[in-house]
mmCIF file with all atom_site columns, C-alpha atoms in Angstrom:
data_model
loop_
_atom_site.group_PDB
_atom_site.id
_atom_site.type_symbol
_atom_site.label_atom_id
_atom_site.label_alt_id
_atom_site.label_comp_id
_atom_site.label_asym_id
_atom_site.label_entity_id
_atom_site.label_seq_id
_atom_site.pdbx_PDB_ins_code
_atom_site.Cartn_x
_atom_site.Cartn_y
_atom_site.Cartn_z
_atom_site.occupancy
_atom_site.B_iso_or_equiv
_atom_site.pdbx_formal_charge
_atom_site.auth_seq_id
_atom_site.auth_comp_id
_atom_site.auth_asym_id
_atom_site.auth_atom_id
_atom_site.pdbx_PDB_model_num
ATOM 1   C CA . UNK A 1 1   ? 107.459 136.152 3.344  1.00 60.00 ? 1   UNK A CA 1
ATOM 2   C CA . UNK A 1 2   ? 104.564 138.555 3.636  1.00 72.00 ? 2   UNK A CA 1
ATOM 3   C CA . UNK A 1 3   ? 101.800 136.824 5.587  1.00 82.00 ? 3   UNK A CA 1
ATOM 4   C CA . UNK A 1 4   ? 99.182  139.466 4.770  1.00 88.00 ? 4   UNK A CA 1
ATOM 5   C CA . UNK A 1 5   ? 97.431  138.913 1.431  1.00 91.00 ? 5   UNK A CA 1
ATOM 6   C CA . UNK A 1 6   ? 99.642  135.987 0.379  1.00 90.00 ? 6   UNK A CA 1
ATOM 7   C CA . UNK A 1 7   ? 99.452  134.696 -3.213 1.00 94.00 ? 7   UNK A CA 1
ATOM 8   C CA . UNK A 1 8   ? 98.950  131.148 -1.890 1.00 94.00 ? 8   UNK A CA 1
ATOM 9   C CA . UNK A 1 9   ? 98.248  129.377 1.425  1.00 97.00 ? 9   UNK A CA 1
ATOM 10  C CA . UNK A 1 10  ? 101.152 129.314 3.894  1.00 97.00 ? 10  UNK A CA 1
ATOM 11  C CA . UNK A 1 11  ? 102.054 125.916 5.376  1.00 98.00 ? 11  UNK A CA 1
ATOM 12  C CA . UNK A 1 12  ? 102.510 125.970 9.151  1.00 98.00 ? 12  UNK A CA 1
ATOM 13  C CA . UNK A 1 13  ? 103.324 123.471 11.898 1.00 98.00 ? 13  UNK A CA 1
ATOM 14  C CA . UNK A 1 14  ? 102.213 123.275 15.534 1.00 98.00 ? 14  UNK A CA 1
ATOM 15  C CA . UNK A 1 15  ? 104.279 121.325 18.078 1.00 98.00 ? 15  UNK A CA 1
ATOM 16  C CA . UNK A 1 16  ? 101.943 119.514 20.472 1.00 97.00 ? 16  UNK A CA 1
ATOM 17  C CA . UNK A 1 17  ? 103.696 118.214 23.589 1.00 96.00 ? 17  UNK A CA 1
ATOM 18  C CA . UNK A 1 18  ? 102.168 116.428 26.602 1.00 94.00 ? 18  UNK A CA 1
ATOM 19  C CA . UNK A 1 19  ? 103.843 115.804 29.969 1.00 93.00 ? 19  UNK A CA 1
ATOM 20  C CA . UNK A 1 20  ? 102.153 114.554 33.147 1.00 92.00 ? 20  UNK A CA 1
ATOM 21  C CA . UNK A 1 21  ? 98.620  115.229 31.885 1.00 93.00 ? 21  UNK A CA 1
ATOM 22  C CA . UNK A 1 22  ? 99.401  118.762 30.757 1.00 95.00 ? 22  UNK A CA 1
ATOM 23  C CA . UNK A 1 23  ? 100.051 120.334 27.362 1.00 96.00 ? 23  UNK A CA 1
ATOM 24  C CA . UNK A 1 24  ? 102.796 122.860 26.677 1.00 97.00 ? 24  UNK A CA 1
ATOM 25  C CA . UNK A 1 25  ? 101.469 126.222 25.509 1.00 97.00 ? 25  UNK A CA 1
ATOM 26  C CA . UNK A 1 26  ? 103.126 129.459 24.479 1.00 96.00 ? 26  UNK A CA 1
ATOM 27  C CA . UNK A 1 27  ? 101.949 133.039 24.323 1.00 95.00 ? 27  UNK A CA 1
ATOM 28  C CA . UNK A 1 28  ? 103.429 135.534 21.906 1.00 90.00 ? 28  UNK A CA 1
ATOM 29  C CA . UNK A 1 29  ? 103.322 139.239 22.522 1.00 83.00 ? 29  UNK A CA 1
ATOM 30  C CA . UNK A 1 30  ? 103.790 142.492 20.715 1.00 74.00 ? 30  UNK A CA 1
ATOM 31  C CA . UNK A 1 31  ? 103.586 145.773 22.549 1.00 66.00 ? 31  UNK A CA 1
ATOM 32  C CA . UNK A 1 32  ? 100.981 145.928 25.288 1.00 69.00 ? 32  UNK A CA 1
ATOM 33  C CA . UNK A 1 33  ? 98.621  143.358 23.766 1.00 72.00 ? 33  UNK A CA 1
ATOM 34  C CA . UNK A 1 34  ? 99.686  139.723 24.236 1.00 81.00 ? 34  UNK A CA 1
ATOM 35  C CA . UNK A 1 35  ? 98.338  137.164 21.791 1.00 90.00 ? 35  UNK A CA 1
ATOM 36  C CA . UNK A 1 36  ? 96.096  134.307 22.947 1.00 93.00 ? 36  UNK A CA 1
ATOM 37  C CA . UNK A 1 37  ? 97.691  131.111 24.248 1.00 96.00 ? 37  UNK A CA 1
ATOM 38  C CA . UNK A 1 38  ? 98.401  128.362 21.715 1.00 96.00 ? 38  UNK A CA 1
ATOM 39  C CA . UNK A 1 39  ? 100.725 125.547 20.817 1.00 97.00 ? 39  UNK A CA 1
ATOM 40  C CA . UNK A 1 40  ? 104.238 126.585 19.791 1.00 97.00 ? 40  UNK A CA 1
ATOM 41  C CA . UNK A 1 41  ? 104.511 126.767 16.028 1.00 97.00 ? 41  UNK A CA 1
ATOM 42  C CA . UNK A 1 42  ? 104.967 128.786 12.906 1.00 96.00 ? 42  UNK A CA 1
ATOM 43  C CA . UNK A 1 43  ? 105.492 128.779 9.165  1.00 97.00 ? 43  UNK A CA 1
ATOM 44  C CA . UNK A 1 44  ? 107.304 125.965 7.394  1.00 98.00 ? 44  UNK A CA 1
ATOM 45  C CA . UNK A 1 45  ? 110.474 127.256 5.747  1.00 98.00 ? 45  UNK A CA 1
ATOM 46  C CA . UNK A 1 46  ? 111.429 126.494 2.143  1.00 96.00 ? 46  UNK A CA 1
ATOM 47  C CA . UNK A 1 47  ? 113.110 123.083 1.956  1.00 98.00 ? 47  UNK A CA 1
ATOM 48  C CA . UNK A 1 48  ? 111.899 122.086 5.429  1.00 98.00 ? 48  UNK A CA 1
ATOM 49  C CA . UNK A 1 49  ? 109.492 119.253 6.175  1.00 98.00 ? 49  UNK A CA 1
ATOM 50  C CA . UNK A 1 50  ? 106.438 119.846 8.346  1.00 98.00 ? 50  UNK A CA 1
ATOM 51  C CA . UNK A 1 51  ? 107.899 117.562 11.032 1.00 98.00 ? 51  UNK A CA 1
ATOM 52  C CA . UNK A 1 52  ? 111.217 119.431 11.008 1.00 99.00 ? 52  UNK A CA 1
ATOM 53  C CA . UNK A 1 53  ? 109.363 122.761 11.216 1.00 99.00 ? 53  UNK A CA 1
ATOM 54  C CA . UNK A 1 54  ? 107.468 121.618 14.328 1.00 98.00 ? 54  UNK A CA 1
ATOM 55  C CA . UNK A 1 55  ? 110.725 120.525 15.959 1.00 97.00 ? 55  UNK A CA 1
ATOM 56  C CA . UNK A 1 56  ? 112.478 123.807 15.072 1.00 97.00 ? 56  UNK A CA 1
ATOM 57  C CA . UNK A 1 57  ? 109.597 126.026 16.204 1.00 97.00 ? 57  UNK A CA 1
ATOM 58  C CA . UNK A 1 58  ? 109.322 124.171 19.526 1.00 96.00 ? 58  UNK A CA 1
ATOM 59  C CA . UNK A 1 59  ? 113.032 124.698 20.223 1.00 95.00 ? 59  UNK A CA 1
ATOM 60  C CA . UNK A 1 60  ? 113.008 128.333 19.054 1.00 95.00 ? 60  UNK A CA 1
ATOM 61  C CA . UNK A 1 61  ? 109.956 129.353 21.062 1.00 95.00 ? 61  UNK A CA 1
ATOM 62  C CA . UNK A 1 62  ? 110.368 127.315 24.258 1.00 96.00 ? 62  UNK A CA 1
ATOM 63  C CA . UNK A 1 63  ? 113.896 125.904 24.392 1.00 94.00 ? 63  UNK A CA 1
ATOM 64  C CA . UNK A 1 64  ? 112.372 122.398 24.574 1.00 94.00 ? 64  UNK A CA 1
ATOM 65  C CA . UNK A 1 65  ? 113.871 119.668 22.430 1.00 93.00 ? 65  UNK A CA 1
ATOM 66  C CA . UNK A 1 66  ? 111.577 116.833 21.364 1.00 96.00 ? 66  UNK A CA 1
ATOM 67  C CA . UNK A 1 67  ? 111.241 114.627 18.315 1.00 96.00 ? 67  UNK A CA 1
ATOM 68  C CA . UNK A 1 68  ? 108.196 114.801 16.056 1.00 98.00 ? 68  UNK A CA 1
ATOM 69  C CA . UNK A 1 69  ? 106.114 111.628 15.989 1.00 96.00 ? 69  UNK A CA 1
ATOM 70  C CA . UNK A 1 70  ? 103.438 112.304 13.379 1.00 95.00 ? 70  UNK A CA 1
ATOM 71  C CA . UNK A 1 71  ? 100.939 114.769 11.980 1.00 97.00 ? 71  UNK A CA 1
ATOM 72  C CA . UNK A 1 72  ? 97.681  114.234 13.862 1.00 95.00 ? 72  UNK A CA 1
ATOM 73  C CA . UNK A 1 73  ? 95.495  116.801 12.124 1.00 95.00 ? 73  UNK A CA 1
ATOM 74  C CA . UNK A 1 74  ? 95.552  119.315 9.281  1.00 97.00 ? 74  UNK A CA 1
ATOM 75  C CA . UNK A 1 75  ? 93.238  122.330 9.232  1.00 96.00 ? 75  UNK A CA 1
ATOM 76  C CA . UNK A 1 76  ? 92.971  125.763 7.634  1.00 96.00 ? 76  UNK A CA 1
ATOM 77  C CA . UNK A 1 77  ? 92.981  129.156 9.277  1.00 95.00 ? 77  UNK A CA 1
ATOM 78  C CA . UNK A 1 78  ? 91.541  131.692 6.840  1.00 95.00 ? 78  UNK A CA 1
ATOM 79  C CA . UNK A 1 79  ? 91.022  135.313 7.830  1.00 95.00 ? 79  UNK A CA 1
ATOM 80  C CA . UNK A 1 80  ? 89.167  137.786 5.605  1.00 95.00 ? 80  UNK A CA 1
ATOM 81  C CA . UNK A 1 81  ? 89.456  141.557 5.706  1.00 96.00 ? 81  UNK A CA 1
ATOM 82  C CA . UNK A 1 82  ? 86.471  143.932 5.858  1.00 97.00 ? 82  UNK A CA 1
ATOM 83  C CA . UNK A 1 83  ? 86.076  143.825 2.068  1.00 97.00 ? 83  UNK A CA 1
ATOM 84  C CA . UNK A 1 84  ? 85.988  140.022 1.988  1.00 96.00 ? 84  UNK A CA 1
ATOM 85  C CA . UNK A 1 85  ? 89.494  139.504 0.594  1.00 96.00 ? 85  UNK A CA 1
ATOM 86  C CA . UNK A 1 86  ? 91.608  136.740 2.101  1.00 96.00 ? 86  UNK A CA 1
ATOM 87  C CA . UNK A 1 87  ? 94.046  138.505 4.394  1.00 95.00 ? 87  UNK A CA 1
ATOM 88  C CA . UNK A 1 88  ? 95.795  135.351 5.677  1.00 95.00 ? 88  UNK A CA 1
ATOM 89  C CA . UNK A 1 89  ? 95.513  131.668 4.916  1.00 96.00 ? 89  UNK A CA 1
ATOM 90  C CA . UNK A 1 90  ? 97.510  129.085 6.850  1.00 96.00 ? 90  UNK A CA 1
ATOM 91  C CA . UNK A 1 91  ? 97.371  125.332 6.286  1.00 98.00 ? 91  UNK A CA 1
ATOM 92  C CA . UNK A 1 92  ? 98.189  124.150 9.798  1.00 98.00 ? 92  UNK A CA 1
ATOM 93  C CA . UNK A 1 93  ? 99.755  120.752 10.466 1.00 98.00 ? 93  UNK A CA 1
ATOM 94  C CA . UNK A 1 94  ? 99.346  119.734 14.119 1.00 97.00 ? 94  UNK A CA 1
ATOM 95  C CA . UNK A 1 95  ? 102.314 117.512 15.021 1.00 98.00 ? 95  UNK A CA 1
ATOM 96  C CA . UNK A 1 96  ? 102.469 115.232 18.050 1.00 96.00 ? 96  UNK A CA 1
ATOM 97  C CA . UNK A 1 97  ? 105.922 115.403 19.642 1.00 97.00 ? 97  UNK A CA 1
ATOM 98  C CA . UNK A 1 98  ? 107.699 112.956 21.967 1.00 94.00 ? 98  UNK A CA 1
ATOM 99  C CA . UNK A 1 99  ? 107.684 113.681 25.701 1.00 86.00 ? 99  UNK A CA 1
ATOM 100 C CA . UNK A 1 100 ? 110.492 116.178 26.189 1.00 87.00 ? 100 UNK A CA 1
ATOM 101 C CA . UNK A 1 101 ? 113.125 116.550 28.829 1.00 79.00 ? 101 UNK A CA 1
ATOM 102 C CA . UNK A 1 102 ? 114.038 119.881 30.355 1.00 82.00 ? 102 UNK A CA 1
ATOM 103 C CA . UNK A 1 103 ? 112.021 122.924 31.245 1.00 90.00 ? 103 UNK A CA 1
ATOM 104 C CA . UNK A 1 104 ? 110.332 125.357 28.898 1.00 94.00 ? 104 UNK A CA 1
ATOM 105 C CA . UNK A 1 105 ? 111.257 129.014 28.891 1.00 92.00 ? 105 UNK A CA 1
ATOM 106 C CA . UNK A 1 106 ? 110.074 131.853 26.664 1.00 92.00 ? 106 UNK A CA 1
ATOM 107 C CA . UNK A 1 107 ? 112.318 132.481 23.668 1.00 88.00 ? 107 UNK A CA 1
ATOM 108 C CA . UNK A 1 108 ? 112.048 134.130 20.253 1.00 82.00 ? 108 UNK A CA 1
ATOM 109 C CA . UNK A 1 109 ? 108.795 136.152 20.133 1.00 86.00 ? 109 UNK A CA 1
ATOM 110 C CA . UNK A 1 110 ? 107.205 134.205 23.017 1.00 93.00 ? 110 UNK A CA 1
ATOM 111 C CA . UNK A 1 111 ? 106.540 136.075 26.280 1.00 93.00 ? 111 UNK A CA 1
ATOM 112 C CA . UNK A 1 112 ? 105.172 133.176 28.382 1.00 94.00 ? 112 UNK A CA 1
ATOM 113 C CA . UNK A 1 113 ? 105.194 129.383 28.375 1.00 96.00 ? 113 UNK A CA 1
ATOM 114 C CA . UNK A 1 114 ? 103.416 126.944 30.639 1.00 96.00 ? 114 UNK A CA 1
ATOM 115 C CA . UNK A 1 115 ? 102.054 123.448 31.130 1.00 96.00 ? 115 UNK A CA 1
ATOM 116 C CA . UNK A 1 116 ? 98.253  123.380 31.393 1.00 97.00 ? 116 UNK A CA 1
ATOM 117 C CA . UNK A 1 117 ? 95.429  120.923 32.092 1.00 96.00 ? 117 UNK A CA 1
ATOM 118 C CA . UNK A 1 118 ? 92.151  121.141 30.160 1.00 94.00 ? 118 UNK A CA 1
ATOM 119 C CA . UNK A 1 119 ? 90.476  122.849 33.120 1.00 95.00 ? 119 UNK A CA 1
ATOM 120 C CA . UNK A 1 120 ? 93.210  125.482 33.236 1.00 96.00 ? 120 UNK A CA 1
ATOM 121 C CA . UNK A 1 121 ? 93.056  125.991 29.467 1.00 96.00 ? 121 UNK A CA 1
ATOM 122 C CA . UNK A 1 122 ? 89.342  126.787 29.686 1.00 94.00 ? 122 UNK A CA 1
ATOM 123 C CA . UNK A 1 123 ? 90.192  129.925 31.704 1.00 95.00 ? 123 UNK A CA 1
ATOM 124 C CA . UNK A 1 124 ? 92.842  131.261 29.298 1.00 96.00 ? 124 UNK A CA 1
ATOM 125 C CA . UNK A 1 125 ? 92.533  133.666 26.378 1.00 95.00 ? 125 UNK A CA 1
ATOM 126 C CA . UNK A 1 126 ? 93.227  131.134 23.635 1.00 94.00 ? 126 UNK A CA 1
ATOM 127 C CA . UNK A 1 127 ? 93.181  130.355 19.934 1.00 90.00 ? 127 UNK A CA 1
ATOM 128 C CA . UNK A 1 128 ? 89.868  128.908 18.677 1.00 89.00 ? 128 UNK A CA 1
ATOM 129 C CA . UNK A 1 129 ? 91.261  125.433 17.884 1.00 91.00 ? 129 UNK A CA 1
ATOM 130 C CA . UNK A 1 130 ? 93.135  125.013 21.170 1.00 94.00 ? 130 UNK A CA 1
ATOM 131 C CA . UNK A 1 131 ? 90.398  123.327 23.243 1.00 94.00 ? 131 UNK A CA 1
ATOM 132 C CA . UNK A 1 132 ? 89.754  120.651 20.615 1.00 93.00 ? 132 UNK A CA 1
ATOM 133 C CA . UNK A 1 133 ? 93.439  119.941 19.931 1.00 94.00 ? 133 UNK A CA 1
ATOM 134 C CA . UNK A 1 134 ? 94.443  119.870 23.609 1.00 94.00 ? 134 UNK A CA 1
ATOM 135 C CA . UNK A 1 135 ? 91.562  117.521 24.462 1.00 92.00 ? 135 UNK A CA 1
ATOM 136 C CA . UNK A 1 136 ? 92.561  115.180 21.636 1.00 90.00 ? 136 UNK A CA 1
ATOM 137 C CA . UNK A 1 137 ? 96.193  115.201 22.781 1.00 89.00 ? 137 UNK A CA 1
ATOM 138 C CA . UNK A 1 138 ? 95.350  114.537 26.426 1.00 87.00 ? 138 UNK A CA 1
ATOM 139 C CA . UNK A 1 139 ? 92.803  111.813 25.568 1.00 82.00 ? 139 UNK A CA 1
ATOM 140 C CA . UNK A 1 140 ? 95.423  110.046 23.428 1.00 69.00 ? 140 UNK A CA 1
ATOM 141 C CA . UNK A 1 141 ? 98.187  110.242 26.050 1.00 62.00 ? 141 UNK A CA 1
ATOM 142 C CA . UNK A 1 142 ? 99.065  107.300 28.262 1.00 54.00 ? 142 UNK A CA 1
ATOM 143 C CA . UNK A 1 143 ? 97.949  107.809 31.869 1.00 46.00 ? 143 UNK A CA 1
#
């Protein structure tokens, strides 16, 4: 599916995982310019539920296996080009996952993974929604 200038919004899922007061983040990279840090995730495939997409993307990008619990937030990411046309439009479903077992490692198009506290996140190059989502996840986690 072409993600530039799509004919309709593209559904996407983020896998939000917390362990020991830290959230799991991934960083994609192409060439010499790595992307900002964010939750593992990607587009929902045809015939796939949002929860299944979050579970699949988490495993593909980090090697972590966890079960989806529920969608905790839905938001849009809309990017316009210089002429004002919609270049991309994602409808993002942020999914809380169970606490996983095992260690994360970069896979697929991910170049780095890591577990981060809110203080550590504040020092990272990151996606605009990351601070808010990570804070909500950590506030909702059992101590």
